[in-house]
mmCIF file of C-alpha atoms in Angstrom:
data_model
loop_
_atom_site.group_PDB
_atom_site.id
_atom_site.type_symbol
_atom_site.label_atom_id
_atom_site.label_comp_id
_atom_site.label_asym_id
_atom_site.label_seq_id
_atom_site.Cartn_x
_atom_site.Cartn_y
_atom_site.Cartn_z
ATOM 1 C CA MET A 1 21.751 16.963 5.814
ATOM 2 C CA PRO A 2 18.217 16.857 4.988
ATOM 3 C CA PHE A 3 18.455 20.402 6.887
ATOM 4 C CA LEU A 4 19.872 22.312 3.560
ATOM 5 C CA PRO A 5 17.658 23.055 0.675
ATOM 6 C CA GLU A 6 16.537 20.109 -1.711
ATOM 7 C CA SER A 7 18.681 21.718 -3.946
ATOM 8 C CA ILE A 8 21.901 22.049 -2.641
ATOM 9 C CA ARG A 9 21.666 18.438 -1.350
ATOM 10 C CA PHE A 10 20.207 17.010 -4.986
ATOM 11 C CA ASP A 11 24.076 19.557 -6.615
ATOM 12 C CA LEU A 12 25.633 17.560 -3.491
ATOM 13 C CA TRP A 13 24.885 14.164 -4.417
ATOM 14 C CA GLU A 14 25.434 14.978 -8.450
ATOM 15 C CA HIS A 15 28.688 16.164 -7.578
ATOM 16 C CA LEU A 16 29.960 12.894 -5.363
ATOM 17 C CA TYR A 17 27.548 10.702 -7.831
ATOM 18 C CA GLY A 18 30.312 11.534 -10.941
ATOM 19 C CA ARG A 19 33.356 10.966 -8.457
ATOM 20 C CA GLY A 20 32.073 7.428 -7.766
ATOM 21 C CA ARG A 21 31.404 6.645 -11.242
ATOM 22 C CA GLN A 22 35.606 7.507 -11.946
ATOM 23 C CA PHE A 23 36.937 4.841 -8.760
ATOM 24 C CA TRP A 24 33.959 2.439 -9.063
ATOM 25 C CA PRO A 25 32.415 1.347 -11.507
ATOM 26 C CA ILE A 26 28.314 0.322 -10.830
ATOM 27 C CA SER A 27 26.888 -2.395 -9.974
ATOM 28 C CA SER A 28 23.495 -2.077 -11.707
ATOM 29 C CA THR A 29 21.749 1.256 -10.685
ATOM 30 C CA ALA A 30 23.459 2.146 -7.741
ATOM 31 C CA GLN A 31 26.479 3.563 -8.070
ATOM 32 C CA ARG A 32 29.371 3.668 -4.702
ATOM 33 C CA VAL A 33 30.527 6.803 -3.393
ATOM 34 C CA GLU A 34 33.120 7.377 -1.052
ATOM 35 C CA GLY A 35 31.419 7.628 3.223
ATOM 36 C CA HIS A 36 30.526 3.565 2.090
ATOM 37 C CA MET A 37 27.450 4.882 0.176
ATOM 38 C CA TYR A 38 25.283 3.857 -2.734
ATOM 39 C CA ILE A 39 23.336 6.336 -5.028
ATOM 40 C CA LYS A 40 21.464 5.458 -7.260
ATOM 41 C CA ARG A 41 20.104 8.502 -8.959
ATOM 42 C CA GLY A 42 17.563 8.876 -12.605
ATOM 43 C CA THR A 43 14.621 9.566 -14.265
ATOM 44 C CA LEU A 44 13.441 5.560 -13.360
ATOM 45 C CA VAL A 45 14.601 5.786 -9.597
ATOM 46 C CA ARG A 46 11.097 5.956 -7.769
ATOM 47 C CA PRO A 47 11.281 7.931 -4.425
ATOM 48 C CA THR A 48 9.143 5.368 -3.149
ATOM 49 C CA GLU A 49 11.757 2.863 -2.479
ATOM 50 C CA GLY A 50 13.313 5.156 -0.315
ATOM 51 C CA ILE A 51 10.367 5.682 1.526
ATOM 52 C CA VAL A 52 9.638 1.500 0.942
ATOM 53 C CA THR A 53 13.304 0.739 2.642
ATOM 54 C CA ASP A 54 12.697 3.138 5.801
ATOM 55 C CA PHE A 55 9.865 2.177 6.874
ATOM 56 C CA VAL A 56 11.384 -2.049 6.157
ATOM 57 C CA ARG A 57 14.046 -0.581 8.924
ATOM 58 C CA LYS A 58 11.538 0.636 11.237
ATOM 59 C CA HIS A 59 9.182 -2.508 11.509
ATOM 60 C CA THR A 60 11.605 -5.188 11.677
ATOM 61 C CA LYS A 61 15.374 -6.312 11.661
ATOM 62 C CA ILE A 62 15.989 -7.644 8.030
ATOM 63 C CA PRO A 63 19.033 -5.505 7.249
ATOM 64 C CA VAL A 64 18.713 -3.584 4.675
ATOM 65 C CA PRO A 65 20.589 -0.078 4.254
ATOM 66 C CA VAL A 66 19.642 3.711 6.005
ATOM 67 C CA VAL A 67 18.424 5.384 3.913
ATOM 68 C CA ILE A 68 20.788 8.963 3.841
ATOM 69 C CA ASP A 69 18.959 10.977 1.360
ATOM 70 C CA ASN A 70 15.980 10.851 -0.894
ATOM 71 C CA VAL A 71 15.601 14.070 -2.936
ATOM 72 C CA THR A 72 13.496 14.487 -5.943
ATOM 73 C CA ILE A 73 13.294 17.262 -8.543
ATOM 74 C CA GLY A 74 12.168 17.156 -11.197
ATOM 75 C CA ASP A 75 11.929 14.003 -12.537
ATOM 76 C CA VAL A 76 14.715 13.032 -10.739
ATOM 77 C CA THR A 77 15.175 11.431 -8.251
ATOM 78 C CA THR A 78 18.783 10.926 -5.836
ATOM 79 C CA LEU A 79 18.166 7.945 -3.195
ATOM 80 C CA VAL A 80 21.633 7.577 -0.992
ATOM 81 C CA LEU A 81 21.674 4.110 0.308
ATOM 82 C CA SER A 82 24.121 3.636 3.531
ATOM 83 C CA GLU A 83 26.805 0.341 1.734
ATOM 84 C CA LEU A 84 26.121 -2.814 4.166
ATOM 85 C CA PRO A 85 28.669 -5.455 4.368
ATOM 86 C CA GLY A 86 28.635 -8.463 1.690
ATOM 87 C CA GLU A 87 28.408 -10.186 -1.551
ATOM 88 C CA SER A 88 25.429 -10.184 -4.071
ATOM 89 C CA LEU A 89 24.106 -13.536 -3.830
ATOM 90 C CA LEU A 90 24.436 -13.479 -7.191
ATOM 91 C CA ALA A 91 28.389 -13.041 -7.411
ATOM 92 C CA VAL A 92 28.700 -15.385 -4.660
ATOM 93 C CA ARG A 93 28.203 -18.837 -6.333
ATOM 94 C CA HIS A 94 28.891 -16.803 -10.150
ATOM 95 C CA GLY A 95 30.135 -20.249 -10.674
ATOM 96 C CA VAL A 96 31.038 -22.705 -8.283
ATOM 97 C CA GLY A 97 27.314 -23.872 -7.518
ATOM 98 C CA VAL A 98 25.976 -24.316 -4.140
ATOM 99 C CA THR A 99 25.909 -27.175 -1.933
ATOM 100 C CA ASP A 100 22.896 -28.594 -0.141
ATOM 101 C CA GLU A 101 24.289 -27.558 2.840
ATOM 102 C CA GLN A 102 24.250 -23.977 2.022
ATOM 103 C CA CYS A 103 20.459 -24.259 0.184
ATOM 104 C CA HIS A 104 19.246 -25.090 3.279
ATOM 105 C CA TRP A 105 20.989 -23.064 5.468
ATOM 106 C CA LEU A 106 19.418 -20.178 2.601
ATOM 107 C CA SER A 107 16.051 -21.575 3.145
ATOM 108 C CA GLN A 108 16.278 -20.790 7.525
ATOM 109 C CA GLN A 109 17.863 -17.906 6.913
ATOM 110 C CA ILE A 110 15.569 -15.690 4.610
ATOM 111 C CA SER A 111 11.771 -18.365 6.025
ATOM 112 C CA THR A 112 13.264 -16.594 9.112
ATOM 113 C CA LEU A 113 12.973 -12.423 7.485
ATOM 114 C CA LEU A 114 9.911 -13.073 5.324
ATOM 115 C CA ALA A 115 9.327 -13.525 8.541
ATOM 116 C CA GLN A 116 9.118 -10.708 9.872
ATOM 117 C CA LEU A 117 7.968 -8.628 6.960
ATOM 118 C CA ARG A 118 4.483 -11.155 6.977
ATOM 119 C CA ALA A 119 3.787 -10.586 10.441
ATOM 120 C CA ILE A 120 3.251 -6.468 9.202
ATOM 121 C CA PRO A 121 -0.674 -6.054 9.875
ATOM 122 C CA SER A 122 -1.993 -4.846 6.785
ATOM 123 C CA PRO A 123 -3.516 -1.960 6.049
ATOM 124 C CA SER A 124 -6.561 -3.061 4.508
ATOM 125 C CA GLU A 125 -7.580 -6.069 1.846
ATOM 126 C CA ALA A 126 -6.067 -4.296 -1.019
ATOM 127 C CA VAL A 127 -3.217 -5.285 -3.403
ATOM 128 C CA SER A 128 -1.720 -2.028 -3.228
ATOM 129 C CA GLY A 129 1.497 0.034 -3.542
ATOM 130 C CA LEU A 130 2.976 0.922 0.204
ATOM 131 C CA ASN A 131 0.335 3.384 0.538
ATOM 132 C CA ASN A 132 -2.184 2.533 -1.459
ATOM 133 C CA THR A 133 -0.344 3.461 -4.067
ATOM 134 C CA ARG A 134 0.304 2.040 -7.881
ATOM 135 C CA VAL A 135 2.127 -1.560 -7.662
ATOM 136 C CA TYR A 136 5.581 -1.339 -9.954
ATOM 137 C CA CYS A 137 5.862 -5.171 -10.986
ATOM 138 C CA GLU A 138 7.925 -6.636 -13.938
ATOM 139 C CA ARG A 139 5.229 -9.911 -13.804
ATOM 140 C CA ILE A 140 2.478 -8.183 -13.854
ATOM 141 C CA SER A 141 2.937 -5.165 -17.177
ATOM 142 C CA LEU A 142 6.855 -5.549 -19.878
ATOM 143 C CA GLY A 143 8.463 -2.745 -18.417
ATOM 144 C CA SER A 144 7.169 -3.050 -14.908
ATOM 145 C CA LYS A 145 4.410 -0.270 -15.676
ATOM 146 C CA PRO A 146 2.288 0.974 -12.707
ATOM 147 C CA TYR A 147 -1.090 -1.370 -12.502
ATOM 148 C CA GLY A 148 -3.546 -1.145 -9.024
ATOM 149 C CA PRO A 149 -3.932 -0.048 -6.868
ATOM 150 C CA TRP A 150 -7.266 -2.778 -6.414
ATOM 151 C CA PRO A 151 -9.672 -3.527 -4.101
ATOM 152 C CA SER A 152 -8.924 -7.051 -3.168
ATOM 153 C CA VAL A 153 -6.694 -9.946 -4.035
ATOM 154 C CA ALA A 154 -9.571 -10.845 -6.400
ATOM 155 C CA GLU A 155 -10.374 -8.870 -7.953
ATOM 156 C CA PHE A 156 -6.252 -8.072 -8.590
ATOM 157 C CA HIS A 157 -6.741 -12.344 -9.816
ATOM 158 C CA ALA A 158 -9.043 -10.854 -12.302
ATOM 159 C CA PHE A 159 -6.796 -8.148 -13.736
ATOM 160 C CA LEU A 160 -3.862 -10.401 -14.325
ATOM 161 C CA LEU A 161 -6.861 -12.675 -16.239
ATOM 162 C CA ARG A 162 -6.702 -10.359 -19.019
ATOM 163 C CA ALA A 163 -3.752 -11.455 -19.584
ATOM 164 C CA HIS A 164 -5.454 -14.352 -21.856
ATOM 165 C CA VAL A 165 -4.697 -17.639 -20.498
ATOM 166 C CA GLU A 166 -5.508 -20.213 -23.227
ATOM 167 C CA ALA A 167 -4.027 -23.251 -23.127
ATOM 168 C CA PRO A 168 -3.974 -25.890 -25.874
ATOM 169 C CA PRO A 169 -7.910 -27.852 -25.842
ATOM 170 C CA ASP A 170 -5.490 -31.000 -24.399
ATOM 171 C CA VAL A 171 -4.745 -29.427 -21.690
ATOM 172 C CA HIS A 172 -7.264 -27.195 -21.169
ATOM 173 C CA GLU A 173 -8.947 -28.237 -18.711
ATOM 174 C CA LYS A 174 -5.990 -29.067 -16.973
ATOM 175 C CA VAL A 175 -4.730 -26.304 -16.708
ATOM 176 C CA TRP A 176 -7.821 -23.248 -15.736
ATOM 177 C CA ASN A 177 -8.517 -26.276 -12.950
ATOM 178 C CA SER A 178 -5.636 -25.478 -11.238
ATOM 179 C CA ILE A 179 -6.311 -21.390 -12.269
ATOM 180 C CA ASN A 180 -9.865 -21.481 -10.205
ATOM 181 C CA THR A 181 -8.495 -23.514 -7.531
ATOM 182 C CA ALA A 182 -5.835 -21.325 -6.234
ATOM 183 C CA HIS A 183 -7.316 -17.662 -7.481
ATOM 184 C CA SER A 184 -10.761 -19.125 -5.770
ATOM 185 C CA ARG A 185 -8.075 -19.590 -2.472
ATOM 186 C CA THR A 186 -8.638 -17.009 0.209
ATOM 187 C CA HIS A 187 -5.150 -14.909 0.941
ATOM 188 C CA ARG A 188 -4.088 -12.368 3.197
ATOM 189 C CA VAL A 189 -2.533 -9.715 1.928
ATOM 190 C CA CYS A 190 1.417 -9.767 2.772
ATOM 191 C CA LEU A 191 4.653 -7.296 2.617
ATOM 192 C CA THR A 192 6.462 -8.892 -0.527
ATOM 193 C CA HIS A 193 9.579 -7.123 -2.484
ATOM 194 C CA ASN A 194 8.804 -8.037 -4.620
ATOM 195 C CA ASP A 195 12.082 -8.646 -6.490
ATOM 196 C CA PHE A 196 13.537 -11.346 -4.074
ATOM 197 C CA ALA A 197 16.217 -13.440 -5.972
ATOM 198 C CA PRO A 198 19.937 -13.649 -4.938
ATOM 199 C CA GLN A 199 21.553 -10.151 -7.083
ATOM 200 C CA ASN A 200 18.950 -8.451 -4.304
ATOM 201 C CA ILE A 201 21.120 -10.502 -0.758
ATOM 202 C CA LEU A 202 23.885 -10.485 -0.018
ATOM 203 C CA VAL A 203 25.563 -12.433 1.828
ATOM 204 C CA ASP A 204 29.117 -13.397 3.406
ATOM 205 C CA LYS A 205 31.598 -16.082 2.221
ATOM 206 C CA ASP A 206 29.715 -18.739 4.977
ATOM 207 C CA PHE A 207 27.030 -17.457 3.040
ATOM 208 C CA ASN A 208 24.874 -15.422 6.565
ATOM 209 C CA ILE A 209 22.881 -13.281 4.755
ATOM 210 C CA THR A 210 23.923 -9.487 5.256
ATOM 211 C CA GLY A 211 21.920 -7.382 3.787
ATOM 212 C CA ILE A 212 18.336 -7.437 1.560
ATOM 213 C CA VAL A 213 18.184 -4.777 -0.722
ATOM 214 C CA ASP A 214 16.415 -3.097 -4.011
ATOM 215 C CA TRP A 215 12.901 -2.086 -2.650
ATOM 216 C CA GLU A 216 11.800 -0.066 -5.710
ATOM 217 C CA ALA A 217 8.999 -2.625 -5.714
ATOM 218 C CA ALA A 218 7.618 -3.989 -2.626
ATOM 219 C CA ALA A 219 4.082 -4.031 -2.361
ATOM 220 C CA TRP A 220 0.755 -5.649 -0.596
ATOM 221 C CA MET A 221 0.763 -8.648 -2.167
ATOM 222 C CA PRO A 222 -1.083 -12.389 -2.290
ATOM 223 C CA GLU A 223 0.208 -14.141 0.533
ATOM 224 C CA TYR A 224 2.205 -16.668 -2.130
ATOM 225 C CA TRP A 225 3.051 -14.220 -4.219
ATOM 226 C CA GLU A 226 6.319 -13.035 -2.672
ATOM 227 C CA TYR A 227 7.246 -17.151 -3.496
ATOM 228 C CA THR A 228 6.205 -17.554 -7.255
ATOM 229 C CA LYS A 229 8.000 -14.232 -8.155
ATOM 230 C CA SER A 230 10.933 -15.058 -7.268
ATOM 231 C CA LEU A 231 10.768 -18.606 -10.102
ATOM 232 C CA PHE A 232 9.027 -15.781 -12.325
ATOM 233 C CA LEU A 233 12.459 -15.253 -14.874
ATOM 234 C CA PRO A 234 13.440 -18.453 -16.442
ATOM 235 C CA TRP A 235 17.019 -18.937 -14.448
ATOM 236 C CA ASN A 236 15.756 -18.751 -11.056
ATOM 237 C CA ASN A 237 13.184 -20.973 -11.915
ATOM 238 C CA THR A 238 14.701 -23.789 -12.232
ATOM 239 C CA GLY A 239 18.135 -25.045 -9.852
ATOM 240 C CA TRP A 240 19.361 -24.241 -6.073
ATOM 241 C CA TRP A 241 17.264 -21.126 -5.877
ATOM 242 C CA SER A 242 14.373 -22.683 -6.745
ATOM 243 C CA GLU A 243 14.891 -25.191 -4.663
ATOM 244 C CA VAL A 244 15.891 -22.702 -1.906
ATOM 245 C CA MET A 245 12.198 -20.296 -1.741
ATOM 246 C CA SER A 246 10.336 -24.251 -2.669
ATOM 247 C CA ASN A 247 12.157 -24.762 1.309
ATOM 248 C CA VAL A 248 10.813 -21.406 2.552
ATOM 249 C CA PHE A 249 7.053 -21.873 1.101
ATOM 250 C CA THR A 250 6.298 -25.381 0.948
ATOM 251 C CA GLN A 251 1.759 -24.205 1.148
ATOM 252 C CA TYR A 252 2.207 -22.834 -2.480
ATOM 253 C CA GLU A 253 3.057 -25.549 -4.786
ATOM 254 C CA THR A 254 -1.184 -24.822 -6.059
ATOM 255 C CA GLU A 255 -0.506 -21.223 -6.272
ATOM 256 C CA ARG A 256 2.723 -21.121 -8.404
ATOM 257 C CA GLU A 257 1.745 -24.448 -11.147
ATOM 258 C CA ALA A 258 -1.638 -21.883 -10.931
ATOM 259 C CA GLU A 259 0.925 -19.221 -12.172
ATOM 260 C CA PHE A 260 2.862 -21.087 -13.935
ATOM 261 C CA TYR A 261 0.543 -21.722 -16.531
ATOM 262 C CA ILE A 262 -0.824 -18.354 -16.342
ATOM 263 C CA TRP A 263 2.955 -16.775 -17.991
ATOM 264 C CA GLU A 264 2.971 -19.774 -20.218
ATOM 265 C CA TYR A 265 -0.077 -20.004 -22.401
ATOM 266 C CA ARG A 266 -0.314 -16.353 -21.868
ATOM 267 C CA GLU A 267 -1.238 -14.240 -24.785
ATOM 268 C CA MET A 268 -1.043 -11.009 -24.088
ATOM 269 C CA TYR A 269 1.894 -9.000 -21.699
ATOM 270 C CA ILE A 270 -0.872 -6.755 -20.737
#
């Protein structure tokens, strides 16, 4: 397909996208289309998602979609991805819960998959997007406004504290001791999905993971970030999902506590 001019491919995918909407409901930002494909299209779709997805596919055995095409004309990007088997973990467990055995099995699989991602050597000590680009992250800024890159983890931590953390007097010392302890630890930089949550994990009926999707926010982040960011949304920081991720990352409870304090007591969203 890339041998065709971009304008022709762009129009072809637009037509297929429109046909898909006649037969299937849109799933999040992705539209299922004929040919066992999904198309993400619009001004909010980032070309970097296709680049990162392809990078992860080439450097790991993590089940990610094949990038069929990734074309941008003007401010509209069209990303075409292969369909993966399974349903989102969020949909599968909706209304039925997750057993202790299933939690353990999910933790075991996630640990194996993320270990591959975290084993990819970082190109530098910078906290950044894949190619030293800006970072899109809803934890950092409202609406995922891009920020960075930062030359080091220390400078990234300093940036996070621009949110003006103001804890009440009775817990002020405890809060800042926690933050200072976490931020004084040495952290390497790891490739991070940065939106790792049940809606982006595909599983079969036996909770075998069949795919990891939505790599648009992936970035080189401090090693604890995959864990703490996965618990950022209120409905993810308690219950079965918190248990799953806590089993995967047992070494970052100090960083988790510090992040929770920053979320709770920051006076502004950067």
